[in-house]
């Protein structure tokens, strides 16, 4: 019988332990950790910029063209080193008036981690940066005297149909046209 040196056995055991620990799935948080109770405390017409910053912290994105719009994004993923098992993206958009008081708050909260294989196709392929750039400034505002409108007022594309603005993603898609 072959006797293995003790240092070789310890080294192999440590390597095996490191390799197997990479298989452990974890929840990864990116962006701002959003608290739904804090968002509910924001009242349009009453809450100021300083109070929003105190409740939610520094925004993930401040629109450089419209500084009255703060966006908070939370990306939670349940994953291991090989693949993402589930994902949820929560978003809060706060719009201020000229005095620095909250005019509007829009948000979505989905605390369930969704399996990417079971998500609707449009949600699965559209990343948060595509939402940001394809939304508000993708098309010019129309109408008498309009300058810039919020993303909710500009019709861009239906959420049910895949976007035609970024055709490169179809290369990676499972069902190609």
mmCIF file of C-alpha atoms in Angstrom:
data_model
loop_
_atom_site.group_PDB
_atom_site.id
_atom_site.type_symbol
_atom_site.label_atom_id
_atom_site.label_comp_id
_atom_site.label_asym_id
_atom_site.label_seq_id
_atom_site.Cartn_x
_atom_site.Cartn_y
_atom_site.Cartn_z
ATOM 1 C CA UNK A 1 0.000 0.000 0.000
ATOM 2 C CA UNK A 2 1.221 3.484 -0.921
ATOM 3 C CA UNK A 3 1.684 5.961 1.912
ATOM 4 C CA UNK A 4 0.831 9.507 0.957
ATOM 5 C CA UNK A 5 2.818 12.311 2.529
ATOM 6 C CA UNK A 6 0.765 14.274 5.023
ATOM 7 C CA UNK A 7 1.300 17.649 3.285
ATOM 8 C CA UNK A 8 0.079 16.229 -0.030
ATOM 9 C CA UNK A 9 -3.104 14.921 1.600
ATOM 10 C CA UNK A 10 -3.735 18.268 3.295
ATOM 11 C CA UNK A 11 -3.155 20.135 0.031
ATOM 12 C CA UNK A 12 -5.507 17.874 -1.918
ATOM 13 C CA UNK A 13 -8.146 18.157 0.820
ATOM 14 C CA UNK A 14 -7.911 21.960 0.793
ATOM 15 C CA UNK A 15 -8.209 22.070 -3.017
ATOM 16 C CA UNK A 16 -11.208 19.749 -2.961
ATOM 17 C CA UNK A 17 -12.853 21.872 -0.260
ATOM 18 C CA UNK A 18 -12.339 25.049 -2.318
ATOM 19 C CA UNK A 19 -13.741 23.452 -5.460
ATOM 20 C CA UNK A 20 -16.825 22.125 -3.684
ATOM 21 C CA UNK A 21 -17.485 25.416 -1.902
ATOM 22 C CA UNK A 22 -17.919 27.092 -5.308
ATOM 23 C CA UNK A 23 -21.003 24.925 -5.862
ATOM 24 C CA UNK A 24 -22.841 26.502 -2.914
ATOM 25 C CA UNK A 25 -25.646 28.799 -4.081
ATOM 26 C CA UNK A 26 -25.903 32.227 -2.440
ATOM 27 C CA UNK A 27 -28.118 35.303 -2.682
ATOM 28 C CA UNK A 28 -26.206 38.235 -4.156
ATOM 29 C CA UNK A 29 -27.494 41.786 -3.658
ATOM 30 C CA UNK A 30 -26.450 44.565 -6.044
ATOM 31 C CA UNK A 31 -27.506 48.184 -6.066
ATOM 32 C CA UNK A 32 -29.520 49.847 -3.324
ATOM 33 C CA UNK A 33 -31.165 47.600 -0.729
ATOM 34 C CA UNK A 34 -34.784 48.800 -0.921
ATOM 35 C CA UNK A 35 -37.109 48.710 2.075
ATOM 36 C CA UNK A 36 -40.804 48.753 1.022
ATOM 37 C CA UNK A 37 -41.830 50.364 4.342
ATOM 38 C CA UNK A 38 -39.401 53.247 3.749
ATOM 39 C CA UNK A 39 -40.764 53.764 0.230
ATOM 40 C CA UNK A 40 -44.330 53.878 1.588
ATOM 41 C CA UNK A 41 -43.299 56.732 3.924
ATOM 42 C CA UNK A 42 -42.515 58.952 0.917
ATOM 43 C CA UNK A 43 -45.537 61.198 0.357
ATOM 44 C CA UNK A 44 -45.925 63.229 -2.846
ATOM 45 C CA UNK A 45 -46.294 66.929 -2.084
ATOM 46 C CA UNK A 46 -44.730 66.620 1.392
ATOM 47 C CA UNK A 47 -41.429 64.724 1.364
ATOM 48 C CA UNK A 48 -38.258 66.649 0.404
ATOM 49 C CA UNK A 49 -35.038 65.512 -1.317
ATOM 50 C CA UNK A 50 -33.201 65.384 2.011
ATOM 51 C CA UNK A 51 -35.911 63.195 3.539
ATOM 52 C CA UNK A 52 -35.839 60.817 0.543
ATOM 53 C CA UNK A 53 -32.055 60.574 0.842
ATOM 54 C CA UNK A 54 -32.445 59.838 4.555
ATOM 55 C CA UNK A 55 -35.066 57.120 3.908
ATOM 56 C CA UNK A 56 -33.538 55.401 0.855
ATOM 57 C CA UNK A 57 -29.934 56.592 0.766
ATOM 58 C CA UNK A 58 -28.021 57.850 -2.238
ATOM 59 C CA UNK A 59 -29.823 57.029 -5.515
ATOM 60 C CA UNK A 60 -28.400 54.377 -7.813
ATOM 61 C CA UNK A 61 -28.899 56.659 -10.825
ATOM 62 C CA UNK A 62 -29.447 60.418 -11.033
ATOM 63 C CA UNK A 63 -30.607 61.388 -14.498
ATOM 64 C CA UNK A 64 -28.014 63.799 -15.916
ATOM 65 C CA UNK A 65 -30.518 65.574 -18.159
ATOM 66 C CA UNK A 66 -33.390 65.701 -15.659
ATOM 67 C CA UNK A 67 -31.847 66.059 -12.221
ATOM 68 C CA UNK A 68 -35.343 65.999 -10.715
ATOM 69 C CA UNK A 69 -35.534 62.225 -11.274
ATOM 70 C CA UNK A 70 -33.840 59.770 -8.894
ATOM 71 C CA UNK A 71 -33.787 56.047 -9.635
ATOM 72 C CA UNK A 72 -33.061 53.294 -7.118
ATOM 73 C CA UNK A 73 -32.372 49.765 -8.413
ATOM 74 C CA UNK A 74 -31.991 46.565 -6.393
ATOM 75 C CA UNK A 75 -30.856 43.419 -8.200
ATOM 76 C CA UNK A 76 -31.111 40.172 -6.188
ATOM 77 C CA UNK A 77 -29.814 36.916 -7.621
ATOM 78 C CA UNK A 78 -29.824 33.424 -6.171
ATOM 79 C CA UNK A 79 -26.860 31.832 -7.900
ATOM 80 C CA UNK A 80 -23.749 29.754 -7.726
ATOM 81 C CA UNK A 81 -20.585 30.012 -9.788
ATOM 82 C CA UNK A 82 -22.131 28.281 -12.811
ATOM 83 C CA UNK A 83 -25.593 29.788 -13.244
ATOM 84 C CA UNK A 84 -28.283 32.059 -11.894
ATOM 85 C CA UNK A 85 -31.169 30.068 -10.441
ATOM 86 C CA UNK A 86 -33.498 32.989 -9.752
ATOM 87 C CA UNK A 87 -33.482 36.773 -10.105
ATOM 88 C CA UNK A 88 -35.572 39.802 -9.167
ATOM 89 C CA UNK A 89 -35.013 43.475 -9.999
ATOM 90 C CA UNK A 90 -36.843 46.003 -7.822
ATOM 91 C CA UNK A 91 -36.999 49.628 -8.963
ATOM 92 C CA UNK A 92 -38.093 52.894 -7.340
ATOM 93 C CA UNK A 93 -38.323 56.119 -9.350
ATOM 94 C CA UNK A 94 -38.782 59.401 -7.444
ATOM 95 C CA UNK A 95 -39.559 62.636 -9.333
ATOM 96 C CA UNK A 96 -39.210 66.048 -7.654
ATOM 97 C CA UNK A 97 -40.764 69.415 -8.493
ATOM 98 C CA UNK A 98 -38.827 72.698 -8.809
ATOM 99 C CA UNK A 99 -38.903 73.248 -5.009
ATOM 100 C CA UNK A 100 -37.298 69.846 -4.323
ATOM 101 C CA UNK A 101 -40.506 68.262 -3.032
ATOM 102 C CA UNK A 102 -41.579 64.814 -4.239
ATOM 103 C CA UNK A 103 -44.015 65.040 -7.146
ATOM 104 C CA UNK A 104 -44.373 61.329 -7.954
ATOM 105 C CA UNK A 105 -43.157 57.928 -6.723
ATOM 106 C CA UNK A 106 -43.317 54.825 -8.910
ATOM 107 C CA UNK A 107 -42.089 51.434 -7.784
ATOM 108 C CA UNK A 108 -42.316 47.722 -8.256
ATOM 109 C CA UNK A 109 -41.589 45.268 -5.471
ATOM 110 C CA UNK A 110 -41.393 41.579 -6.129
ATOM 111 C CA UNK A 111 -39.873 39.757 -3.196
ATOM 112 C CA UNK A 112 -40.137 36.390 -4.917
ATOM 113 C CA UNK A 113 -36.975 35.271 -6.628
ATOM 114 C CA UNK A 114 -38.113 34.249 -10.104
ATOM 115 C CA UNK A 115 -36.621 31.406 -12.098
ATOM 116 C CA UNK A 116 -35.183 32.960 -15.305
ATOM 117 C CA UNK A 117 -36.440 29.973 -17.308
ATOM 118 C CA UNK A 118 -40.043 30.673 -16.223
ATOM 119 C CA UNK A 119 -40.014 34.476 -16.553
ATOM 120 C CA UNK A 120 -41.940 36.089 -19.420
ATOM 121 C CA UNK A 121 -39.658 36.518 -22.435
ATOM 122 C CA UNK A 122 -39.655 40.308 -22.340
ATOM 123 C CA UNK A 123 -38.617 40.454 -18.677
ATOM 124 C CA UNK A 124 -35.981 37.790 -19.178
ATOM 125 C CA UNK A 125 -34.170 39.593 -21.985
ATOM 126 C CA UNK A 126 -34.555 43.257 -21.041
ATOM 127 C CA UNK A 127 -31.885 44.332 -18.585
ATOM 128 C CA UNK A 128 -32.187 47.373 -16.335
ATOM 129 C CA UNK A 129 -29.858 49.461 -18.507
ATOM 130 C CA UNK A 130 -32.016 48.667 -21.551
ATOM 131 C CA UNK A 131 -35.014 49.904 -19.576
ATOM 132 C CA UNK A 132 -33.119 53.096 -18.756
ATOM 133 C CA UNK A 133 -31.924 53.938 -22.281
ATOM 134 C CA UNK A 134 -34.807 52.473 -24.315
ATOM 135 C CA UNK A 135 -37.428 54.252 -22.224
ATOM 136 C CA UNK A 136 -37.477 57.985 -21.764
ATOM 137 C CA UNK A 137 -35.096 59.226 -24.454
ATOM 138 C CA UNK A 138 -35.487 56.504 -27.058
ATOM 139 C CA UNK A 139 -38.016 58.549 -29.027
ATOM 140 C CA UNK A 140 -38.672 62.283 -29.129
ATOM 141 C CA UNK A 141 -41.630 63.660 -27.225
ATOM 142 C CA UNK A 142 -44.534 64.802 -29.377
ATOM 143 C CA UNK A 143 -47.357 67.235 -28.849
ATOM 144 C CA UNK A 144 -47.813 70.976 -28.549
ATOM 145 C CA UNK A 145 -45.077 72.545 -26.436
ATOM 146 C CA UNK A 146 -43.707 69.252 -25.169
ATOM 147 C CA UNK A 147 -40.061 69.044 -24.246
ATOM 148 C CA UNK A 148 -39.290 65.918 -22.268
ATOM 149 C CA UNK A 149 -41.932 63.597 -20.884
ATOM 150 C CA UNK A 150 -41.602 60.832 -18.302
ATOM 151 C CA UNK A 151 -41.060 57.342 -19.687
ATOM 152 C CA UNK A 152 -44.594 56.326 -18.739
ATOM 153 C CA UNK A 153 -46.058 58.970 -21.080
ATOM 154 C CA UNK A 154 -43.978 58.118 -24.165
ATOM 155 C CA UNK A 155 -45.114 55.007 -26.026
ATOM 156 C CA UNK A 156 -41.978 53.070 -26.917
ATOM 157 C CA UNK A 157 -42.765 49.380 -27.330
ATOM 158 C CA UNK A 158 -45.142 46.892 -25.815
ATOM 159 C CA UNK A 159 -43.729 44.874 -22.926
ATOM 160 C CA UNK A 160 -45.276 41.744 -24.433
ATOM 161 C CA UNK A 161 -43.290 41.962 -27.658
ATOM 162 C CA UNK A 162 -39.474 41.868 -27.746
ATOM 163 C CA UNK A 163 -37.770 45.170 -28.391
ATOM 164 C CA UNK A 164 -36.527 45.876 -31.916
ATOM 165 C CA UNK A 165 -34.042 48.489 -30.677
ATOM 166 C CA UNK A 166 -31.352 45.964 -29.718
ATOM 167 C CA UNK A 167 -31.283 43.211 -32.364
ATOM 168 C CA UNK A 168 -27.957 41.771 -31.155
ATOM 169 C CA UNK A 169 -29.590 39.940 -28.227
ATOM 170 C CA UNK A 170 -31.413 37.594 -30.621
ATOM 171 C CA UNK A 171 -28.059 35.935 -31.288
ATOM 172 C CA UNK A 172 -28.077 34.695 -27.693
ATOM 173 C CA UNK A 173 -31.791 33.964 -27.547
ATOM 174 C CA UNK A 174 -33.095 30.398 -27.548
ATOM 175 C CA UNK A 175 -35.828 31.031 -30.092
ATOM 176 C CA UNK A 176 -34.410 32.877 -33.102
ATOM 177 C CA UNK A 177 -36.647 34.445 -35.690
#
